[in-house]
Amino acid sequence: MKVSLFVTCLADVFYPGVGIDVIEILEKNGCEVDFPQAQTCCGQPAYNSGYHKETKDVAKHIIRTFEHADYVVTPSGSCGAMIHEYSHLFENDPIWKEKANTLAKKTFEFTQFLVEVLKKDDIGAVFNKKATYHTSCHMTRLLGVKDAPMKLLENVEGLEFASLPNKETCCGFGGTFSVKMMPISEQMVNEKIEHIEKTEAEVLIGADCGCLMNIGGRIERQGKPIKVMHIAQVLNSKQ
C-alpha cells in the first residue's frame, strides 16, 4: 500500500520526531511511504481568518502535490479536516471541486488510517506510564474521528489510562483564536490543565500538534511535571 505523508507545518517545524514515528509505524505495517517535498501549509490559518481567495491558491497547490498519492496520511486531525473543507472553497468551480473531493476521499488522520484502512488496533506498543488523552475539537467535530485513538490506546501494553474530565472542551488553541483572543485562550488552557491534573496522569497524549503545543507550552510555563506526547510517539514506544 502506497502512502504519502502530509506532515503539517507544526510537526515539520516543532515536532519532527512525530513524523518519523508515523513513518516507522506505517512501514512496520506494510506501507510504502513517500514524502512529497513540495508540500506546504494546508491553508487553514488563512481560511479561518476569512482569506478564502488566498486559501484557494494554497488548496490548489496541495491538491497538485498529492495528486499522485494512493492515500494521504497526516498526524493532525485539524489539517486533515481542512483538506476535507477544500470542496467548499471550490463550490462554484466544478473542475477543482472534483479534484478537492478526490483528495478528501483518500486523506486520513493517522489513527483513523490505522484503524479504518489498515484494520489495526494493536500495533505492539509498550508504554509503562499513567496517561490521559485530549480530544481535539477539529479532529472529533469536523473530521469525525473519535473512536480510533481510543481503540489503539486500549491495546498499548503497560499503559494505565485515566479518562480526562470534560474532555470535550476546547484547550483554547483554535489556531488564530489563541492569538486574537489571548486572555480567553489563556483561561481555557488553564482550565484544561486543571482537568489533566485531576487524572494524576504523568503524560498527556493527543493527536493534534496544535493542541499539544498550546497545552504543553502552558504546562511548561507553570512548571507542571506532566509530559506531552503525540499518540504516534506512544504507539511507536517499546518501553
Backbone as CSV, one residue per row, in Angstrom:
resi,resn,N_x,N_y,N_z,CA_x,CA_y,CA_z,C_x,C_y,C_z
1,MET,0.845,-1.187,0.000,0.000,0.000,0.000,0.884,1.241,0.000
2,LYS,0.666,2.147,-0.946,1.473,3.359,-1.053,0.780,4.525,-0.343
3,VAL,1.550,5.162,0.528,1.019,6.247,1.352,1.923,7.466,1.231
4,SER,1.335,8.640,1.094,2.085,9.891,1.131,1.845,10.563,2.473
5,LEU,2.915,10.989,3.121,2.808,11.655,4.414,2.611,13.151,4.225
6,PHE,1.500,13.675,4.768,1.296,15.117,4.851,1.639,15.492,6.281
7,VAL,2.853,15.973,6.491,3.400,16.080,7.842,2.836,17.260,8.627
8,THR,2.392,18.306,7.966,1.851,19.557,8.538,2.975,20.470,9.037
9,CYS,2.678,21.754,9.111,3.673,22.763,9.499,4.224,22.530,10.897
10,LEU,3.347,22.333,11.867,3.785,22.231,13.254,4.646,20.993,13.496
11,ALA,4.261,19.871,12.889,5.076,18.668,13.045,6.428,18.856,12.370
12,ASP,6.428,19.469,11.211,7.664,19.668,10.456,8.637,20.571,11.207
13,VAL,8.114,21.655,11.784,8.976,22.657,12.417,9.260,22.351,13.889
14,PHE,8.233,21.952,14.628,8.379,21.799,16.079,8.426,20.346,16.560
15,TYR,7.803,19.431,15.832,7.732,18.041,16.281,8.146,17.074,15.169
16,PRO,9.349,17.225,14.604,9.765,16.352,13.500,9.790,14.878,13.879
17,GLY,10.029,14.603,15.169,10.040,13.215,15.617,8.707,12.517,15.431
18,VAL,7.625,13.293,15.487,6.291,12.728,15.268,6.174,12.184,13.853
19,GLY,6.686,12.956,12.895,6.658,12.492,11.505,7.445,11.212,11.323
20,ILE,8.583,11.121,11.997,9.405,9.908,11.919,8.662,8.721,12.524
21,ASP,8.017,8.933,13.669,7.249,7.851,14.303,6.119,7.373,13.399
22,VAL,5.430,8.310,12.761,4.342,7.948,11.847,4.869,7.078,10.710
23,ILE,5.969,7.497,10.113,6.546,6.730,9.002,6.959,5.341,9.456
24,GLU,7.623,5.256,10.621,8.080,3.947,11.102,6.912,3.011,11.364
25,ILE,5.842,3.535,11.948,4.661,2.700,12.225,4.007,2.243,10.920
26,LEU,3.868,3.147,9.974,3.255,2.784,8.696,4.089,1.732,7.969
27,GLU,5.407,1.913,7.971,6.277,0.948,7.285,6.238,-0.413,7.965
28,LYS,6.189,-0.431,9.300,6.102,-1.699,10.033,4.810,-2.446,9.701
29,ASN,3.808,-1.680,9.285,2.515,-2.295,8.964,2.273,-2.414,7.460
30,GLY,3.366,-2.497,6.718,3.291,-2.866,5.309,3.096,-1.751,4.308
31,CYS,3.237,-0.500,4.734,3.029,0.620,3.815,4.352,1.107,3.221
32,GLU,4.272,1.520,1.979,5.404,2.176,1.311,5.126,3.676,1.383
33,VAL,5.969,4.406,2.120,5.685,5.815,2.422,6.600,6.740,1.628
34,ASP,6.005,7.769,1.029,6.804,8.819,0.405,6.456,10.158,1.032
35,PHE,7.370,11.123,0.844,7.197,12.449,1.439,7.364,13.499,0.346
36,PRO,6.251,13.977,-0.225,6.335,14.988,-1.274,6.982,16.277,-0.752
37,GLN,8.116,16.660,-1.331,8.869,17.811,-0.857,8.150,19.135,-1.109
38,ALA,7.211,19.144,-2.046,6.537,20.392,-2.414,5.435,20.784,-1.433
39,GLN,5.120,19.926,-0.483,4.004,20.213,0.424,4.260,21.453,1.265
40,THR,3.177,22.176,1.537,3.230,23.414,2.317,2.127,23.386,3.371
41,CYS,1.842,24.544,3.956,0.702,24.690,4.858,-0.585,24.326,4.125
42,CYS,-1.536,23.777,4.843,-2.820,23.390,4.240,-3.709,24.597,3.963
43,GLY,-3.356,25.758,4.527,-4.142,26.972,4.305,-5.149,27.291,5.391
44,GLN,-5.169,26.487,6.437,-6.188,26.665,7.469,-6.141,28.027,8.168
45,PRO,-4.955,28.551,8.545,-4.934,29.865,9.197,-5.566,30.955,8.330
46,ALA,-5.264,30.945,7.050,-5.847,31.943,6.141,-7.350,31.729,5.993
47,TYR,-7.743,30.482,5.859,-9.158,30.139,5.681,-9.984,30.579,6.888
48,ASN,-9.498,30.271,8.089,-10.226,30.617,9.302,-10.231,32.117,9.586
49,SER,-9.305,32.834,8.946,-9.254,34.290,9.099,-10.055,35.011,8.027
50,GLY,-10.713,34.246,7.154,-11.577,34.839,6.142,-10.930,35.102,4.807
51,TYR,-9.674,34.707,4.627,-8.979,34.934,3.357,-9.189,33.743,2.414
52,HIS,-10.423,33.586,1.979,-10.773,32.405,1.189,-10.182,32.438,-0.213
53,LYS,-10.087,33.603,-0.782,-9.489,33.727,-2.120,-8.040,33.263,-2.088
54,GLU,-7.292,33.728,-1.099,-5.887,33.335,-0.968,-5.757,31.847,-0.634
55,THR,-6.696,31.327,0.132,-6.652,29.912,0.503,-6.820,29.015,-0.714
56,LYS,-7.560,29.478,-1.698,-7.748,28.682,-2.920,-6.421,28.369,-3.595
57,ASP,-5.515,29.336,-3.595,-4.200,29.099,-4.213,-3.430,28.023,-3.455
58,VAL,-3.501,28.078,-2.133,-2.833,27.065,-1.300,-3.474,25.695,-1.531
59,ALA,-4.795,25.671,-1.559,-5.522,24.409,-1.749,-5.170,23.767,-3.096
60,LYS,-5.091,24.576,-4.130,-4.736,24.048,-5.454,-3.339,23.442,-5.437
61,HIS,-2.431,24.104,-4.719,-1.057,23.595,-4.630,-1.023,22.248,-3.901
62,ILE,-1.746,22.150,-2.795,-1.782,20.891,-2.044,-2.428,19.789,-2.877
63,ILE,-3.481,20.119,-3.579,-4.153,19.126,-4.432,-3.190,18.602,-5.494
64,ARG,-2.448,19.502,-6.121,-1.472,19.082,-7.137,-0.364,18.238,-6.506
65,THR,0.085,18.646,-5.337,1.202,17.964,-4.667,0.877,16.511,-4.340
66,PHE,-0.374,16.246,-3.965,-0.752,14.888,-3.558,-1.618,14.170,-4.596
67,GLU,-1.642,14.704,-5.793,-2.476,14.108,-6.845,-2.050,12.677,-7.161
68,HIS,-0.751,12.389,-7.024,-0.215,11.069,-7.367,-0.517,10.017,-6.304
69,ALA,-0.865,10.449,-5.091,-0.932,9.549,-3.932,-2.120,8.600,-3.987
70,ASP,-1.886,7.360,-3.530,-2.992,6.417,-3.335,-3.746,6.785,-2.065
71,TYR,-2.974,7.064,-0.995,-3.529,7.523,0.276,-2.664,8.664,0.794
72,VAL,-3.291,9.588,1.512,-2.567,10.661,2.191,-2.856,10.521,3.678
73,VAL,-1.807,10.463,4.482,-1.963,10.303,5.928,-1.308,11.483,6.632
74,THR,-1.996,12.039,7.619,-1.480,13.185,8.362,-1.608,12.972,9.865
75,PRO,-0.599,13.384,10.637,-0.674,13.261,12.100,-1.408,14.431,12.740
76,SER,-2.382,14.979,12.022,-3.147,16.116,12.537,-4.585,16.051,12.048
77,GLY,-5.504,15.834,12.990,-6.913,15.823,12.616,-7.370,17.179,12.111
78,SER,-6.763,18.234,12.641,-7.128,19.588,12.241,-6.800,19.848,10.781
79,CYS,-5.575,19.521,10.369,-5.166,19.728,8.983,-5.886,18.753,8.049
80,GLY,-6.141,17.548,8.539,-6.922,16.603,7.750,-8.318,17.132,7.490
81,ALA,-8.909,17.739,8.510,-10.246,18.330,8.360,-10.226,19.474,7.359
82,MET,-9.133,20.238,7.330,-9.028,21.354,6.385,-9.044,20.857,4.954
83,ILE,-8.365,19.764,4.691,-8.383,19.200,3.342,-9.803,18.803,2.949
84,HIS,-10.574,18.346,3.908,-11.969,17.999,3.634,-12.834,19.243,3.431
85,GLU,-12.314,20.399,3.793,-13.038,21.658,3.584,-12.799,22.236,2.188
86,TYR,-11.802,21.721,1.487,-11.456,22.291,0.186,-12.630,22.333,-0.791
87,SER,-13.473,21.323,-0.752,-14.594,21.271,-1.701,-15.521,22.471,-1.539
88,HIS,-15.626,22.995,-0.294,-16.465,24.175,-0.067,-15.847,25.423,-0.699
89,LEU,-14.523,25.455,-0.729,-13.838,26.578,-1.365,-14.150,26.661,-2.851
90,PHE,-14.286,25.482,-3.461,-14.480,25.411,-4.910,-15.924,25.055,-5.286
91,GLU,-16.856,25.528,-4.484,-18.276,25.226,-4.697,-18.743,25.646,-6.090
92,ASN,-18.194,26.733,-6.604,-18.608,27.246,-7.914,-17.599,26.952,-9.016
93,ASP,-16.712,25.998,-8.741,-15.694,25.604,-9.724,-15.706,24.085,-9.841
94,PRO,-16.506,23.545,-10.756,-16.705,22.091,-10.838,-15.419,21.285,-10.998
95,ILE,-14.475,21.804,-11.767,-13.238,21.065,-12.021,-12.423,20.917,-10.741
96,TRP,-12.203,22.022,-10.039,-11.406,21.958,-8.815,-12.181,21.346,-7.657
97,LYS,-13.493,21.462,-7.693,-14.308,20.810,-6.660,-14.156,19.294,-6.747
98,GLU,-14.163,18.772,-7.961,-13.979,17.332,-8.154,-12.590,16.892,-7.689
99,LYS,-11.571,17.697,-8.018,-10.207,17.380,-7.579,-10.110,17.408,-6.046
100,ALA,-10.791,18.387,-5.436,-10.789,18.501,-3.974,-11.470,17.299,-3.336
101,ASN,-12.562,16.868,-3.902,-13.281,15.700,-3.375,-12.443,14.437,-3.493
102,THR,-11.707,14.324,-4.596,-10.840,13.166,-4.808,-9.760,13.102,-3.738
103,LEU,-9.148,14.260,-3.440,-8.120,14.301,-2.396,-8.718,13.994,-1.028
104,ALA,-9.879,14.541,-0.739,-10.519,14.322,0.564,-10.803,12.846,0.811
105,LYS,-11.241,12.144,-0.224,-11.608,10.737,-0.080,-10.415,9.850,0.263
106,LYS,-9.233,10.285,-0.116,-8.049,9.454,0.145,-7.163,10.023,1.256
107,THR,-7.649,11.045,1.960,-6.888,11.669,3.046,-7.432,11.227,4.399
108,PHE,-6.537,10.744,5.261,-6.926,10.206,6.562,-6.021,10.737,7.664
109,GLU,-6.614,11.009,8.812,-5.826,11.255,10.014,-5.133,9.949,10.377
110,PHE,-3.967,10.033,10.985,-3.095,8.883,11.247,-3.799,7.720,11.941
111,THR,-4.434,7.966,13.096,-5.087,6.870,13.820,-6.288,6.332,13.048
112,GLN,-6.970,7.201,12.356,-8.099,6.805,11.516,-7.635,5.836,10.425
113,PHE,-6.486,6.134,9.836,-5.941,5.280,8.778,-5.570,3.909,9.322
114,LEU,-4.922,3.882,10.496,-4.535,2.611,11.087,-5.736,1.717,11.349
115,VAL,-6.782,2.292,11.927,-7.935,1.502,12.354,-8.898,1.214,11.195
116,GLU,-9.206,2.221,10.407,-10.240,2.058,9.383,-9.727,1.493,8.058
117,VAL,-8.494,1.807,7.705,-7.956,1.337,6.422,-7.079,0.101,6.607
118,LEU,-6.103,0.185,7.516,-5.225,-0.968,7.747,-5.853,-2.020,8.646
119,LYS,-6.976,-1.659,9.304,-7.682,-2.579,10.206,-6.781,-3.039,11.359
120,LYS,-6.019,-2.096,11.894,-5.110,-2.389,13.002,-5.535,-1.603,14.247
121,ASP,-5.750,-2.302,15.340,-5.992,-1.595,16.595,-4.983,-2.002,17.669
122,ASP,-4.066,-2.902,17.315,-2.989,-3.289,18.217,-1.717,-3.391,17.391
123,ILE,-0.795,-2.466,17.624,0.434,-2.491,16.823,1.660,-2.827,17.677
124,GLY,1.417,-3.429,18.828,2.509,-3.930,19.649,3.252,-2.894,20.465
125,ALA,2.606,-1.797,20.776,3.263,-0.743,21.553,3.340,-1.113,23.032
126,VAL,4.396,-0.632,23.687,4.576,-0.814,25.125,4.887,0.563,25.721
127,PHE,4.090,0.971,26.710,4.260,2.299,27.302,3.841,2.228,28.761
128,ASN,4.824,2.130,29.640,4.555,1.914,31.060,4.418,3.237,31.818
129,LYS,3.366,3.954,31.529,3.088,5.232,32.177,1.580,5.366,32.423
130,LYS,1.238,6.253,33.365,-0.159,6.628,33.534,-0.414,7.843,32.649
131,ALA,-1.442,7.765,31.801,-1.681,8.834,30.833,-3.163,9.122,30.661
132,THR,-3.428,10.301,30.156,-4.784,10.682,29.755,-4.721,11.176,28.323
133,TYR,-5.892,11.372,27.719,-5.941,11.726,26.298,-6.809,12.952,26.065
134,HIS,-6.266,13.913,25.316,-7.008,15.123,24.946,-7.636,14.942,23.570
135,THR,-8.946,15.122,23.484,-9.652,15.016,22.195,-9.722,16.397,21.556
136,SER,-9.033,16.570,20.445,-9.010,17.879,19.798,-10.320,18.159,19.065
137,CYS,-10.704,19.414,19.047,-12.010,19.825,18.503,-12.178,19.493,17.024
138,HIS,-11.225,19.932,16.204,-11.364,19.745,14.752,-11.384,18.268,14.371
139,MET,-10.555,17.488,15.057,-10.482,16.056,14.744,-11.799,15.350,15.056
140,THR,-12.396,15.677,16.190,-13.617,14.984,16.586,-14.870,15.578,15.955
141,ARG,-14.938,16.911,15.894,-16.175,17.558,15.453,-16.254,17.792,13.951
142,LEU,-15.124,18.062,13.323,-15.139,18.309,11.883,-14.801,17.059,11.085
143,LEU,-13.739,16.364,11.516,-13.340,15.151,10.786,-14.128,13.927,11.247
144,GLY,-14.656,13.984,12.452,-15.484,12.885,12.947,-14.712,11.684,13.462
145,VAL,-13.433,11.871,13.801,-12.612,10.763,14.307,-12.634,10.779,15.833
146,LYS,-13.320,9.818,16.415,-13.462,9.755,17.871,-12.960,8.443,18.459
147,ASP,-13.276,7.338,17.813,-13.008,6.021,18.403,-11.614,5.486,18.115
148,ALA,-11.046,5.834,16.967,-9.773,5.241,16.544,-8.645,5.421,17.563
149,PRO,-8.415,6.628,18.087,-7.329,6.771,19.058,-7.517,5.906,20.298
150,MET,-8.750,5.818,20.772,-9.022,5.049,21.977,-8.822,3.548,21.744
151,LYS,-9.219,3.073,20.574,-9.016,1.649,20.258,-7.535,1.296,20.285
152,LEU,-6.723,2.201,19.754,-5.275,1.967,19.719,-4.664,2.041,21.113
153,LEU,-5.084,3.021,21.901,-4.526,3.172,23.243,-4.942,2.032,24.166
154,GLU,-6.121,1.490,23.959,-6.596,0.370,24.774,-5.677,-0.846,24.663
155,ASN,-4.959,-0.954,23.551,-4.118,-2.113,23.303,-2.631,-1.837,23.509
156,VAL,-2.311,-0.708,24.124,-0.911,-0.407,24.444,-0.551,-1.094,25.754
157,GLU,0.388,-2.006,25.703,0.792,-2.765,26.887,1.423,-1.848,27.936
158,GLY,0.978,-1.975,29.169,1.563,-1.223,30.269,0.948,0.146,30.503
159,LEU,0.131,0.611,29.587,-0.463,1.941,29.724,-1.598,1.924,30.744
160,GLU,-1.469,2.763,31.761,-2.551,2.966,32.712,-3.308,4.213,32.261
161,PHE,-4.540,4.013,31.811,-5.277,5.122,31.200,-6.274,5.732,32.178
162,ALA,-6.295,7.073,32.213,-7.248,7.802,33.047,-8.063,8.718,32.145
163,SER,-9.366,8.617,32.237,-10.234,9.447,31.402,-10.148,10.910,31.842
164,LEU,-10.097,11.807,30.868,-9.955,13.237,31.147,-11.319,13.870,31.418
165,PRO,-11.497,14.508,32.575,-12.775,15.197,32.852,-13.033,16.303,31.822
166,ASN,-14.284,16.463,31.446,-14.674,17.497,30.476,-13.808,17.441,29.212
167,LYS,-13.558,16.234,28.757,-12.645,16.048,27.620,-13.126,16.728,26.345
168,GLU,-14.419,17.009,26.261,-14.969,17.608,25.047,-14.706,19.108,24.941
169,THR,-14.190,19.727,26.007,-13.971,21.170,25.963,-12.671,21.506,25.226
170,CYS,-12.671,22.654,24.563,-11.524,23.127,23.783,-10.374,23.496,24.708
171,CYS,-9.142,23.329,24.225,-7.966,23.684,25.020,-7.628,25.168,24.911
172,GLY,-8.327,25.867,24.003,-8.078,27.296,23.860,-7.161,27.675,22.720
173,PHE,-6.665,26.675,21.981,-5.755,26.995,20.877,-6.538,27.578,19.698
174,GLY,-7.205,26.727,18.958,-8.048,27.200,17.856,-7.287,27.990,16.811
175,GLY,-5.983,27.724,16.668,-5.196,28.429,15.665,-5.098,29.920,15.953
176,THR,-5.676,30.724,15.077,-5.595,32.183,15.231,-6.402,32.681,16.429
177,PHE,-7.318,31.853,16.947,-8.102,32.254,18.127,-7.184,32.564,19.305
178,SER,-6.163,31.738,19.485,-5.263,31.911,20.626,-4.439,33.194,20.521
179,VAL,-4.327,33.719,19.301,-3.605,34.970,19.096,-4.543,36.170,19.238
180,LYS,-5.715,36.056,18.621,-6.669,37.168,18.626,-7.409,37.315,19.958
181,MET,-7.605,36.206,20.638,-8.357,36.208,21.894,-7.499,35.645,23.029
182,MET,-6.306,36.165,23.175,-5.320,35.591,24.085,-5.804,35.465,25.533
183,PRO,-6.438,36.482,26.130,-6.877,36.328,27.530,-7.877,35.195,27.726
184,ILE,-8.794,35.042,26.751,-9.777,33.955,26.842,-9.086,32.618,26.641
185,SER,-8.208,32.556,25.644,-7.462,31.330,25.361,-6.659,30.882,26.575
186,GLU,-6.046,31.830,27.261,-5.241,31.512,28.437,-6.085,30.869,29.533
187,GLN,-7.274,31.417,29.759,-8.156,30.844,30.777,-8.629,29.446,30.388
188,MET,-8.862,29.238,29.093,-9.318,27.932,28.621,-8.242,26.865,28.806
189,VAL,-7.003,27.207,28.473,-5.929,26.216,28.620,-5.607,25.977,30.092
190,ASN,-5.751,26.999,30.934,-5.562,26.805,32.373,-6.579,25.801,32.920
191,GLU,-7.824,25.948,32.468,-8.875,25.025,32.902,-8.579,23.613,32.419
192,LYS,-8.085,23.491,31.183,-7.737,22.175,30.644,-6.654,21.512,31.492
193,ILE,-5.658,22.286,31.890,-4.575,21.741,32.702,-5.083,21.308,34.078
194,GLU,-6.014,22.051,34.639,-6.619,21.651,35.912,-7.284,20.285,35.787
195,HIS,-7.972,20.056,34.678,-8.629,18.771,34.445,-7.591,17.657,34.273
196,ILE,-6.511,17.965,33.576,-5.445,16.975,33.388,-4.846,16.582,34.743
197,GLU,-4.622,17.560,35.600,-4.040,17.289,36.924,-4.942,16.402,37.763
198,LYS,-6.240,16.524,37.593,-7.180,15.712,38.365,-7.025,14.220,38.055
199,THR,-6.530,13.900,36.867,-6.351,12.490,36.490,-5.093,11.892,37.125
200,GLU,-4.195,12.755,37.614,-2.898,12.350,38.161,-2.042,11.632,37.123
201,ALA,-2.262,11.971,35.867,-1.512,11.360,34.776,-0.105,11.943,34.685
202,GLU,0.843,11.078,34.300,2.214,11.526,34.062,2.353,12.120,32.665
203,VAL,1.484,11.658,31.767,1.600,12.028,30.360,0.241,12.436,29.802
204,LEU,0.239,13.515,29.037,-0.938,13.890,28.258,-0.687,13.480,26.823
205,ILE,-1.589,12.671,26.283,-1.485,12.216,24.894,-2.497,12.973,24.049
206,GLY,-2.110,13.316,22.831,-3.021,13.966,21.899,-2.704,13.548,20.479
207,ALA,-3.548,13.946,19.552,-3.348,13.581,18.150,-3.268,14.808,17.249
208,ASP,-3.107,15.973,17.849,-3.010,17.211,17.083,-1.897,18.063,17.670
209,CYS,-0.886,18.356,16.860,0.273,19.092,17.368,-0.080,20.502,17.829
210,GLY,-1.101,21.108,17.249,-1.513,22.437,17.660,-1.972,22.458,19.109
211,CYS,-2.837,21.506,19.452,-3.322,21.400,20.836,-2.180,21.073,21.784
212,LEU,-1.314,20.156,21.360,-0.211,19.750,22.219,0.766,20.889,22.446
213,MET,1.008,21.699,21.423,1.887,22.858,21.565,1.292,23.862,22.551
214,ASN,-0.011,24.070,22.426,-0.687,25.022,23.306,-0.694,24.550,24.761
215,ILE,-1.147,23.336,24.970,-1.224,22.801,26.332,0.170,22.599,26.909
216,GLY,1.059,22.033,26.087,2.418,21.769,26.549,3.171,23.036,26.909
217,GLY,2.961,24.083,26.116,3.618,25.351,26.404,3.166,25.936,27.726
218,ARG,1.868,25.841,27.985,1.326,26.370,29.250,1.783,25.521,30.440
219,ILE,1.821,24.203,30.247,2.304,23.310,31.308,3.744,23.657,31.675
220,GLU,4.554,23.904,30.654,5.961,24.238,30.888,6.088,25.562,31.640
221,ARG,5.296,26.561,31.251,5.352,27.867,31.927,4.916,27.775,33.385
222,GLN,3.981,26.864,33.646,3.504,26.695,35.020,4.391,25.759,35.837
223,GLY,5.356,25.143,35.178,6.275,24.252,35.870,5.656,22.947,36.334
224,LYS,4.646,22.466,35.594,3.978,21.216,35.967,4.788,20.009,35.483
225,PRO,4.836,18.935,36.278,5.604,17.739,35.892,4.804,16.782,35.000
226,ILE,4.234,17.313,33.943,3.417,16.496,33.044,4.048,16.516,31.649
227,LYS,4.318,15.358,31.092,4.900,15.266,29.760,3.784,15.247,28.716
228,VAL,4.020,15.899,27.584,3.033,15.956,26.499,3.574,15.171,25.308
229,MET,2.775,14.236,24.796,3.230,13.387,23.694,2.145,13.214,22.631
230,HIS,2.573,13.164,21.385,1.662,12.830,20.298,1.405,11.329,20.345
231,ILE,0.230,10.916,19.941,-0.137,9.498,20.018,0.800,8.612,19.186
232,ALA,1.362,9.162,18.112,2.309,8.375,17.301,3.559,8.032,18.104
233,GLN,3.978,8.920,18.984,5.145,8.660,19.822,4.860,7.536,20.810
234,VAL,3.654,7.499,21.318,3.248,6.441,22.245,3.133,5.100,21.513
235,LEU,2.511,5.136,20.347,2.303,3.888,19.597,3.597,3.310,19.037
236,ASN,4.621,4.136,18.955,5.929,3.647,18.468,6.870,3.332,19.625
237,SER,6.325,3.379,20.838,7.153,3.125,22.020,7.223,1.635,22.341
238,LYS,8.368,1.230,22.888,8.561,-0.165,23.295,9.006,-0.246,24.753
239,GLN,8.684,0.813,25.522,9.117,0.788,26.927,8.089,1.457,27.848
